CSV table of N, CA and C in Angstrom, one decimal:
chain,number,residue,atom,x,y,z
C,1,UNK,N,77.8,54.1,-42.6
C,1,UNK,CA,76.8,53.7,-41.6
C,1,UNK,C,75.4,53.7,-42.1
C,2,UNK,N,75.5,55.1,-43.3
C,2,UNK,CA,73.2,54.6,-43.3
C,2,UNK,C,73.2,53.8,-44.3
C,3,UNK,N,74.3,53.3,-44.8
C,3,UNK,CA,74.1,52.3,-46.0
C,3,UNK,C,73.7,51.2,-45.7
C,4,UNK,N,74.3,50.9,-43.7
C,4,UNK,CA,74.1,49.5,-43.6
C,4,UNK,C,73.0,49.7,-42.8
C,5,UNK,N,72.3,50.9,-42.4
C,5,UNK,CA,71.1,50.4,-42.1
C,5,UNK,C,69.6,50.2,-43.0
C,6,UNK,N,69.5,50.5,-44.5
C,6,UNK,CA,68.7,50.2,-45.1
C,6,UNK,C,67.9,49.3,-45.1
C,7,UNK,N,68.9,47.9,-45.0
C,7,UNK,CA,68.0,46.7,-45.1
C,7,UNK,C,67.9,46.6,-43.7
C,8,UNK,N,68.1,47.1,-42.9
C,8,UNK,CA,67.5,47.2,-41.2
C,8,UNK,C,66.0,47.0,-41.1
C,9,UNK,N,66.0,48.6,-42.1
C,9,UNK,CA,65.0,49.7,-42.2
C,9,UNK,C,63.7,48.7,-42.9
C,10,UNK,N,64.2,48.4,-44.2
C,10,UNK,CA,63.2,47.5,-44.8
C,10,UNK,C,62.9,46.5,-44.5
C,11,UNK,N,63.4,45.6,-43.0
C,11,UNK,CA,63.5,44.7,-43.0
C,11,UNK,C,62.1,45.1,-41.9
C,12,UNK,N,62.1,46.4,-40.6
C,12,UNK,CA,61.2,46.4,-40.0
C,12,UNK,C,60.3,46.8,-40.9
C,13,UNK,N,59.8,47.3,-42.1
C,13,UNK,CA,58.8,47.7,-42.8
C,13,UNK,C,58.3,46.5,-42.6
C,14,UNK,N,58.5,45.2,-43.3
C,14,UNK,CA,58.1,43.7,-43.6
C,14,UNK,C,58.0,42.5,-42.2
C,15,UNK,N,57.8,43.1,-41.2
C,15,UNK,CA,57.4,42.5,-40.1
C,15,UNK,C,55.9,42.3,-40.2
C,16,UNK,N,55.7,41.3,-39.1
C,16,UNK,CA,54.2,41.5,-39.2
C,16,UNK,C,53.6,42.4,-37.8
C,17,UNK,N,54.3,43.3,-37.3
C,17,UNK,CA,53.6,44.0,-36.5
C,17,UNK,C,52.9,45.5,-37.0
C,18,UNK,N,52.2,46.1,-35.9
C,18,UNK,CA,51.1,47.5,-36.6
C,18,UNK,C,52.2,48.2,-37.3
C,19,UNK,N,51.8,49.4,-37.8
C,19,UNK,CA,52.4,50.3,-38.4
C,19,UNK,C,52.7,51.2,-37.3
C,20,UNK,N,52.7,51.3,-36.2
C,20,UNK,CA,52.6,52.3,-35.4
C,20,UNK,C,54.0,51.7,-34.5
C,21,UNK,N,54.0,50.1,-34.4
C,21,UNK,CA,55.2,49.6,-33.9
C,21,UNK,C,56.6,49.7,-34.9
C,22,UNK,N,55.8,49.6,-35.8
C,22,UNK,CA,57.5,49.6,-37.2
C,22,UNK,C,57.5,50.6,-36.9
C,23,UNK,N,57.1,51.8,-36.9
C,23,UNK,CA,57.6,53.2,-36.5
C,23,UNK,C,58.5,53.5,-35.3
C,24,UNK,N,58.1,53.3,-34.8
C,24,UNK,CA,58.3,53.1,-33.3
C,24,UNK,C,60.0,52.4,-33.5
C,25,UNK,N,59.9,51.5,-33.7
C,25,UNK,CA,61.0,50.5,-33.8
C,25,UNK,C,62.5,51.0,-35.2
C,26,UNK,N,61.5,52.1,-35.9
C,26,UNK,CA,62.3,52.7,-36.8
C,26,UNK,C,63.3,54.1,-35.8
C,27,UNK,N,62.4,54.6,-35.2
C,27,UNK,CA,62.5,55.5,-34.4
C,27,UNK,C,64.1,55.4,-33.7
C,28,UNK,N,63.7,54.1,-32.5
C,28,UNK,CA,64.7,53.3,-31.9
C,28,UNK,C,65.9,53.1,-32.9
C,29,UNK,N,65.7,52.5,-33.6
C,29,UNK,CA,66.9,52.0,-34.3
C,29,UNK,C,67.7,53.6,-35.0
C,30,UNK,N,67.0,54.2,-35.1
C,30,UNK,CA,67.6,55.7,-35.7
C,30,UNK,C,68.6,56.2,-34.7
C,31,UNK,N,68.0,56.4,-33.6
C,31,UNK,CA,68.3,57.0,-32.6
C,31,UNK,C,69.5,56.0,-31.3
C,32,UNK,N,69.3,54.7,-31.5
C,32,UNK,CA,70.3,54.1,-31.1
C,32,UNK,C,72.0,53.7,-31.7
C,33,UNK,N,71.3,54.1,-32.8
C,33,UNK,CA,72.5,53.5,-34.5
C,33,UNK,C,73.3,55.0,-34.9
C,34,UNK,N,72.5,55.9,-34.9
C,34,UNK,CA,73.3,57.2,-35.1
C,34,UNK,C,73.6,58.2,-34.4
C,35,UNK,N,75.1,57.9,-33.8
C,35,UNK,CA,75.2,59.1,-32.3
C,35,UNK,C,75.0,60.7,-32.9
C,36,UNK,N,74.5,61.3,-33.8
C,36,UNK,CA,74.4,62.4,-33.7
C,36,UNK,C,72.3,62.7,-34.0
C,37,UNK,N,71.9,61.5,-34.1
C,37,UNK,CA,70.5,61.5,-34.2
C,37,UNK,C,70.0,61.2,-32.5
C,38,UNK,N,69.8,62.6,-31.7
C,38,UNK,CA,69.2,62.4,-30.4
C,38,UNK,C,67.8,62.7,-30.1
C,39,UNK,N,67.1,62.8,-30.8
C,39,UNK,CA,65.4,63.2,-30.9
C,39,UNK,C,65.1,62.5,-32.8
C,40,UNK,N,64.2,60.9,-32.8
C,40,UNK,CA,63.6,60.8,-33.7
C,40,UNK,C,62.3,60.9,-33.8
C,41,UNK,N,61.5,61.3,-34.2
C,41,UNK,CA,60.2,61.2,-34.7
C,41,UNK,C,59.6,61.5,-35.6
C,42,UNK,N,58.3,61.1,-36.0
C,42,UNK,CA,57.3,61.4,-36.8
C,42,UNK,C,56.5,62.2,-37.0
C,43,UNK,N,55.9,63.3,-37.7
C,43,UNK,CA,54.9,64.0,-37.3
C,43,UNK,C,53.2,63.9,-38.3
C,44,UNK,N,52.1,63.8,-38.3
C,44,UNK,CA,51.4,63.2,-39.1
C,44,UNK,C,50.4,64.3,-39.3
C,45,UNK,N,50.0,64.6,-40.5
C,45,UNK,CA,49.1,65.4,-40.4
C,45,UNK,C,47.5,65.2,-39.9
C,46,UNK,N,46.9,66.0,-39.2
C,46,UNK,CA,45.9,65.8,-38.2
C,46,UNK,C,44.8,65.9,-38.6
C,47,UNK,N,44.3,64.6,-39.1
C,47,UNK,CA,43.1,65.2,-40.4
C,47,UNK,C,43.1,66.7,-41.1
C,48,UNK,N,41.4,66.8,-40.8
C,48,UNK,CA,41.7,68.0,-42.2
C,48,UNK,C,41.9,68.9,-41.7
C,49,UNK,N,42.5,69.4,-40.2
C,49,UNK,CA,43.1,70.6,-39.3
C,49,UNK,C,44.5,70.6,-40.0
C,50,UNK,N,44.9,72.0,-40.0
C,50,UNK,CA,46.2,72.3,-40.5
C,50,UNK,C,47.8,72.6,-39.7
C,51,UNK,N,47.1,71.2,-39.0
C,51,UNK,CA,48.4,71.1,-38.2
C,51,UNK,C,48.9,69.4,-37.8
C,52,UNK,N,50.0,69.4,-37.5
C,52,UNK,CA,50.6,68.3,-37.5
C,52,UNK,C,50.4,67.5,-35.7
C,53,UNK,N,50.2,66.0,-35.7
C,53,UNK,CA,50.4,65.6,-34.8
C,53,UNK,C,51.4,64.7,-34.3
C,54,UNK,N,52.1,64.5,-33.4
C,54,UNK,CA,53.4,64.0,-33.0
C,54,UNK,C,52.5,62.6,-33.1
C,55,UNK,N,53.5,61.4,-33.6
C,55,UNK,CA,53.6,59.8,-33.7
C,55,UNK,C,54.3,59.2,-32.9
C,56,UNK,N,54.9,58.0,-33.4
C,56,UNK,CA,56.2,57.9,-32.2
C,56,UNK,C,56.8,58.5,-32.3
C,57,UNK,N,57.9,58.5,-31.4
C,57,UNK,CA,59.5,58.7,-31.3
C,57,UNK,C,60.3,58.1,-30.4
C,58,UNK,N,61.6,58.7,-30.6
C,58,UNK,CA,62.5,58.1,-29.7
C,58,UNK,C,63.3,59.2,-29.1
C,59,UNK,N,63.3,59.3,-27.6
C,59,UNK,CA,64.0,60.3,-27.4
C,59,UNK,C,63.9,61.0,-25.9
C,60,UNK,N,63.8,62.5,-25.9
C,60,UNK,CA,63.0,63.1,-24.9
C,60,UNK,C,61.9,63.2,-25.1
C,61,UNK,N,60.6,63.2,-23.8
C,61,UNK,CA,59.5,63.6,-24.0
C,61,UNK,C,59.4,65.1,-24.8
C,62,UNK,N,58.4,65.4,-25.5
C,62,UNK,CA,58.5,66.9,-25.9
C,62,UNK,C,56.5,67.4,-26.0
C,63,UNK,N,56.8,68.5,-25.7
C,63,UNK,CA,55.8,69.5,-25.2
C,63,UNK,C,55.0,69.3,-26.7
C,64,UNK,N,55.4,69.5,-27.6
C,64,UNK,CA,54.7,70.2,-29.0
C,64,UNK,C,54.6,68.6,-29.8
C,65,UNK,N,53.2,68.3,-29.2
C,65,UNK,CA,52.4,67.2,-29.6
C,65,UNK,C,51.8,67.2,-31.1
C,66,UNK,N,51.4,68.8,-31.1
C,66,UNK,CA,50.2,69.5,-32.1
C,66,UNK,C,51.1,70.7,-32.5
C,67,UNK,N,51.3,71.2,-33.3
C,67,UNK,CA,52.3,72.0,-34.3
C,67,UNK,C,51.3,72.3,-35.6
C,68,UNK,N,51.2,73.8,-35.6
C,68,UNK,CA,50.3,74.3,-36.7
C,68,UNK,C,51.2,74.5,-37.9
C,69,UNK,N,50.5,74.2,-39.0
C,69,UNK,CA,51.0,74.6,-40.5
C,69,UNK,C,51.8,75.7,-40.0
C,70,UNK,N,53.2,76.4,-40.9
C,70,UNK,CA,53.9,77.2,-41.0
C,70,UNK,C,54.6,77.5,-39.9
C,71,UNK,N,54.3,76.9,-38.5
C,71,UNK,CA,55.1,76.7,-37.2
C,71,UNK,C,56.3,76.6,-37.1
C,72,UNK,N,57.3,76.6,-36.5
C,72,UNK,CA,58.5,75.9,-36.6
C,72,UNK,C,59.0,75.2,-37.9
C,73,UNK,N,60.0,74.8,-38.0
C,73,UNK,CA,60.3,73.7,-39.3
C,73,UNK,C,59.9,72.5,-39.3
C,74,UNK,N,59.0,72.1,-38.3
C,74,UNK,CA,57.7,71.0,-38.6
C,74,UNK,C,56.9,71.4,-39.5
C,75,UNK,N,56.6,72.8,-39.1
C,75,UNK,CA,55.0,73.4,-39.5
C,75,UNK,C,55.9,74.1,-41.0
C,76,UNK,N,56.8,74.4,-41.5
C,76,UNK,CA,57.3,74.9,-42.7
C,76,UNK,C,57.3,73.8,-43.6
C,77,UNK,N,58.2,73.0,-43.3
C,77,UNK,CA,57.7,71.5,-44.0
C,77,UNK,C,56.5,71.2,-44.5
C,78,UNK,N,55.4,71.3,-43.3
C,78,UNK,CA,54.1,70.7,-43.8
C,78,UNK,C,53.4,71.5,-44.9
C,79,UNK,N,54.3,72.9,-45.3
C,79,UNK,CA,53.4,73.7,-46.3
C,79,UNK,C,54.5,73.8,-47.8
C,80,UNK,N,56.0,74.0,-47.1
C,80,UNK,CA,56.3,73.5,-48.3
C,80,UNK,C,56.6,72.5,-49.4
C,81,UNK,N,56.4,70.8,-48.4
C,81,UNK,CA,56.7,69.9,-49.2
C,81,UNK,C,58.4,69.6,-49.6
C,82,UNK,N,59.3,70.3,-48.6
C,82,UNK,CA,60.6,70.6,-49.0
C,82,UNK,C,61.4,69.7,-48.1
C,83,UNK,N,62.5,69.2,-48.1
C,83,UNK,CA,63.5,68.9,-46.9
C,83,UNK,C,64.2,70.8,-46.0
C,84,UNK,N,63.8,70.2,-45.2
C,84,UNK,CA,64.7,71.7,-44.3
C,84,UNK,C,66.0,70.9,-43.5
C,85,UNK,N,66.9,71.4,-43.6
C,85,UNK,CA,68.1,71.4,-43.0
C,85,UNK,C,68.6,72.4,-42.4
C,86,UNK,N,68.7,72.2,-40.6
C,86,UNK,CA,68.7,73.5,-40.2
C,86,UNK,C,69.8,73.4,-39.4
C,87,UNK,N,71.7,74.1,-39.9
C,87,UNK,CA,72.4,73.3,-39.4
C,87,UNK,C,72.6,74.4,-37.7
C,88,UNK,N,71.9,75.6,-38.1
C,88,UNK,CA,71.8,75.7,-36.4
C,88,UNK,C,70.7,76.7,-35.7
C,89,UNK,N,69.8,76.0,-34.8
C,89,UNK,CA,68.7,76.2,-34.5
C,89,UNK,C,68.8,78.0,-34.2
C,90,UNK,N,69.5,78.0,-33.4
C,90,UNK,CA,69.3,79.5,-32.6
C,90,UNK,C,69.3,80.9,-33.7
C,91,UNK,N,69.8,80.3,-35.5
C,91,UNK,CA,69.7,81.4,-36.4
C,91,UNK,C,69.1,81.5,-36.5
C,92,UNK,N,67.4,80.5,-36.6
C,92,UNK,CA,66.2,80.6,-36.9
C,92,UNK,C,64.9,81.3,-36.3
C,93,UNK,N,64.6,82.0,-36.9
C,93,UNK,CA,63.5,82.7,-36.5
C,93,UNK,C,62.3,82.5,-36.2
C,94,UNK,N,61.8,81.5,-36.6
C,94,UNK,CA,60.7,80.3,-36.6
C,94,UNK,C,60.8,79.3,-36.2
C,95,UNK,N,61.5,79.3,-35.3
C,95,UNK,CA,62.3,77.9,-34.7
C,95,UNK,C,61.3,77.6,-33.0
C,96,UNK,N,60.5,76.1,-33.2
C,96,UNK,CA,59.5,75.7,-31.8
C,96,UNK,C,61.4,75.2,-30.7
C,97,UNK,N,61.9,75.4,-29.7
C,97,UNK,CA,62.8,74.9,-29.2
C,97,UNK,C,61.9,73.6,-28.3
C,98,UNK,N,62.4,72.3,-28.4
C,98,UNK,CA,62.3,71.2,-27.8
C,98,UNK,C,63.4,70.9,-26.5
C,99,UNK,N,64.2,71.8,-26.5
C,99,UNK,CA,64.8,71.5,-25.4
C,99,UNK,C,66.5,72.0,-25.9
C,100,UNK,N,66.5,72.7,-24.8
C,100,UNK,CA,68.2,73.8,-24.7
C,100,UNK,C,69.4,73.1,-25.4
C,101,UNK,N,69.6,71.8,-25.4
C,101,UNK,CA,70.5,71.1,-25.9
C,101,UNK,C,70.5,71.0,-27.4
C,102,UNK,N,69.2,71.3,-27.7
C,102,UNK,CA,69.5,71.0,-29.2
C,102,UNK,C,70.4,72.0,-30.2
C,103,UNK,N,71.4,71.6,-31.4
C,103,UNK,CA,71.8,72.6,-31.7
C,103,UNK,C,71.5,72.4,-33.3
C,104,UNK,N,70.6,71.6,-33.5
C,104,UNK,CA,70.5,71.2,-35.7
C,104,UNK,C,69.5,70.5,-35.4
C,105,UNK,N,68.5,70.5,-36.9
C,105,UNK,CA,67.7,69.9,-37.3
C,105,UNK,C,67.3,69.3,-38.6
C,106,UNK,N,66.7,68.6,-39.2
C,106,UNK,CA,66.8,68.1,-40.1
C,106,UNK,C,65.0,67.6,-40.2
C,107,UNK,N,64.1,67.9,-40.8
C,107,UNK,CA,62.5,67.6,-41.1
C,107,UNK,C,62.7,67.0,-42.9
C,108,UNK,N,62.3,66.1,-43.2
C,108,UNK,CA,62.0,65.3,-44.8
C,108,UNK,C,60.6,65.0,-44.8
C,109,UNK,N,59.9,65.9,-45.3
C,109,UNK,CA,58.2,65.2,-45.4
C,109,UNK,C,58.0,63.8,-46.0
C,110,UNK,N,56.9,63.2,-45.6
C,110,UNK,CA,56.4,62.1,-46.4
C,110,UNK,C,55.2,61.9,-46.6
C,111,UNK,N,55.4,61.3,-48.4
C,111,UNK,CA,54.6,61.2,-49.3
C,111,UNK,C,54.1,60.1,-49.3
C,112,UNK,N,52.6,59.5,-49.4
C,112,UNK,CA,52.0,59.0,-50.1
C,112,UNK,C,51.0,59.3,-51.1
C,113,UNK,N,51.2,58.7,-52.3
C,113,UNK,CA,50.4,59.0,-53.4
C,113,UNK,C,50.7,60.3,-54.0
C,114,UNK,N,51.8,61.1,-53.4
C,114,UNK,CA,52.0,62.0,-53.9
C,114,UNK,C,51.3,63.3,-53.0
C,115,UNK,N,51.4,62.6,-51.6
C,115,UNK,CA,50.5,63.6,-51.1
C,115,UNK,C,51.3,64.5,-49.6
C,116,UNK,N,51.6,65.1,-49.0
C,116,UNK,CA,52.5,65.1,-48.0
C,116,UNK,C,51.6,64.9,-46.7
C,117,UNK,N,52.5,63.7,-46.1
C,117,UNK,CA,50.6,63.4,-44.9
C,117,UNK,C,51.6,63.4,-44.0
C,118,UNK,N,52.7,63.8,-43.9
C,118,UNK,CA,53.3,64.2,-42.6
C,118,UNK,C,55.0,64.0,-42.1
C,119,UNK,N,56.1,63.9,-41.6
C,119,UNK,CA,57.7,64.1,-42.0
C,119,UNK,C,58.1,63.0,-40.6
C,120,UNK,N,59.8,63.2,-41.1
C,120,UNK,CA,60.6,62.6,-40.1
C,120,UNK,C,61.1,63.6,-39.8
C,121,UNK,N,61.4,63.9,-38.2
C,121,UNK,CA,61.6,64.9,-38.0
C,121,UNK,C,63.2,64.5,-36.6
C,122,UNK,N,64.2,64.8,-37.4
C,122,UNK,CA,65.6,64.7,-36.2
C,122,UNK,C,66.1,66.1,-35.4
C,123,UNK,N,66.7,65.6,-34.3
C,123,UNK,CA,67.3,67.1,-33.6
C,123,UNK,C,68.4,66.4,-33.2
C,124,UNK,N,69.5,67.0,-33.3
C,124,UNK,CA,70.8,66.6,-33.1
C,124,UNK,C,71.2,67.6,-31.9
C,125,UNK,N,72.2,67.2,-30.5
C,125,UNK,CA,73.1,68.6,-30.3
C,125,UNK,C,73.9,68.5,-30.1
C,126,UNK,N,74.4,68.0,-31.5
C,126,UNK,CA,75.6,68.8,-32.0
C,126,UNK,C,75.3,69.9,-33.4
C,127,UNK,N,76.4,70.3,-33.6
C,127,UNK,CA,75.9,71.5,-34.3
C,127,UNK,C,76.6,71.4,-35.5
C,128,UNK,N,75.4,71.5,-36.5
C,128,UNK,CA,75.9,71.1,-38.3
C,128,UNK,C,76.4,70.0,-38.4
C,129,UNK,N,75.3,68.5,-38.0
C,129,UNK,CA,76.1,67.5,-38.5
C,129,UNK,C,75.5,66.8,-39.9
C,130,UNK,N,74.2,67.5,-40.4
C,130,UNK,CA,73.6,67.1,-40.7
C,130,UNK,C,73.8,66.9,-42.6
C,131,UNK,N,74.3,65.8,-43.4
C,131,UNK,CA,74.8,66.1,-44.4
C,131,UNK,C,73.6,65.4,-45.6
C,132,UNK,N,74.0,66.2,-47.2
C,132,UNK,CA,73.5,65.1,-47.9
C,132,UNK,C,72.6,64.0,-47.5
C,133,UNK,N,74.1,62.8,-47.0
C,133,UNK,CA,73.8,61.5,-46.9
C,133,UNK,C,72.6,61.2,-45.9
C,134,UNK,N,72.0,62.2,-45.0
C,134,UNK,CA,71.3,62.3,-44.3
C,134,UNK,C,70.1,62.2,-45.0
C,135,UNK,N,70.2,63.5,-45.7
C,135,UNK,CA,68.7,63.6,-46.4
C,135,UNK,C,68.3,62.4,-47.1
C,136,UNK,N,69.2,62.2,-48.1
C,136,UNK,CA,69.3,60.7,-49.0
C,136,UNK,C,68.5,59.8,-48.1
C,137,UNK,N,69.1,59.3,-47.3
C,137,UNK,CA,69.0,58.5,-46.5
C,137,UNK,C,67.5,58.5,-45.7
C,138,UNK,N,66.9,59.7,-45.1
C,138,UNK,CA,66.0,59.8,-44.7
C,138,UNK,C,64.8,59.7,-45.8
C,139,UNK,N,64.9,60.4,-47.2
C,139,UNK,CA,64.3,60.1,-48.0
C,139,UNK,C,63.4,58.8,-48.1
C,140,UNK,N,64.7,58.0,-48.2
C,140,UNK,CA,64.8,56.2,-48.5
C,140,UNK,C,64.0,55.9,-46.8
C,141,UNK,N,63.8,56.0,-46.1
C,141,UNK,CA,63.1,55.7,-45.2
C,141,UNK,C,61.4,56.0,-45.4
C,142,UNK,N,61.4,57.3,-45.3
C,142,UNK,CA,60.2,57.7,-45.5
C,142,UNK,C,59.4,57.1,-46.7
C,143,UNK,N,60.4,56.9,-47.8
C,143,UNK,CA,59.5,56.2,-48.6
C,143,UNK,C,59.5,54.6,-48.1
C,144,UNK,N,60.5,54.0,-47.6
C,144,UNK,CA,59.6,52.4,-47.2
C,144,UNK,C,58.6,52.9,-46.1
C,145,UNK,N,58.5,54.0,-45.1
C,145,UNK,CA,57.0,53.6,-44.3
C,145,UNK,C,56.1,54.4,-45.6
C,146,UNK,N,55.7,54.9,-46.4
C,146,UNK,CA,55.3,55.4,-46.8
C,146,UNK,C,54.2,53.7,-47.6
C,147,UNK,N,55.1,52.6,-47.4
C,147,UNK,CA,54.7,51.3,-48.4
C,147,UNK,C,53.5,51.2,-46.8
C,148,UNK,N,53.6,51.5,-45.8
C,148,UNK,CA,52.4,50.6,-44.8
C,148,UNK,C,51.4,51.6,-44.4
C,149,UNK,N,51.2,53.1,-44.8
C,149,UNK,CA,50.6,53.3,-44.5
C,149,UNK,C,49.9,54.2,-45.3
């Protein structure tokens, strides 16, 4: 399944709409294409403040717009530069909850220029679906929005 969505993926990079719509539309398509991806978004870092702000998504509304450095596994991400894989929320200790249903998470920062300016950020609820092929896969995303912005 994420194999066949790559050229999906790169096909919305190469539209001619904003970057804020390819997002948007990347979002959608994450979230409608993979039944265990039920919260997709973005999170961007918020100028030179050391915290992240929410982009698009697709999903439920969520409270935590603005997420400080070292926060949750938004805010762990934005300091380590790492993929987190979290296959179940309620072990975690540092865990922002977005809503009772969730039971896994998965954050992959993104780089431009070598720089981490902010992640993709999924919540699944189901519990531990989150594999490899995920990350891979999420990688290869972040790096085509990484070409528009």
């Amino acid at each position: 399944m994420l194999d066949i969505l790559r050229p999906k993926i790169s096909a919305i990079i190469t539209t001619n709409k904003g970057a804020n719509a390819k997002l948007q539309d990347i979002c959608n398509l994450l979230k409608t294409t993979i039944d265990h991806y039920d919260w997709v978004g973005f999170y961007f870092k918020n100028g030179d403040r050391r915290e992240l702000k929410l982009g698009p998504y697709a999903g439920e509304p969520t409270d935590h717009a603005l997420i400080p450095f070292g926060k949750g596994i938004c805010g762990q991400v934005a300091e380590s530069n790492k993929n987190f894989v979290v296959p179940d929320v309620q072990a975690q200790d540092n865990y922002i909850a977005c809503s009772i249903t969730v039971k896994a998470e998965i954050v992959v920062p993104l780089f431009v220029n070598g720089e981490n300016i902010g992640q993709i950020d999924i919540d699944s609820n189901t519990p531990d679906p989150f594999t490899e092929a995920d990350e891979r896969f999420l990688e290869f995303v972040n790096s085509e929005v990484a070409k528009i912005l």
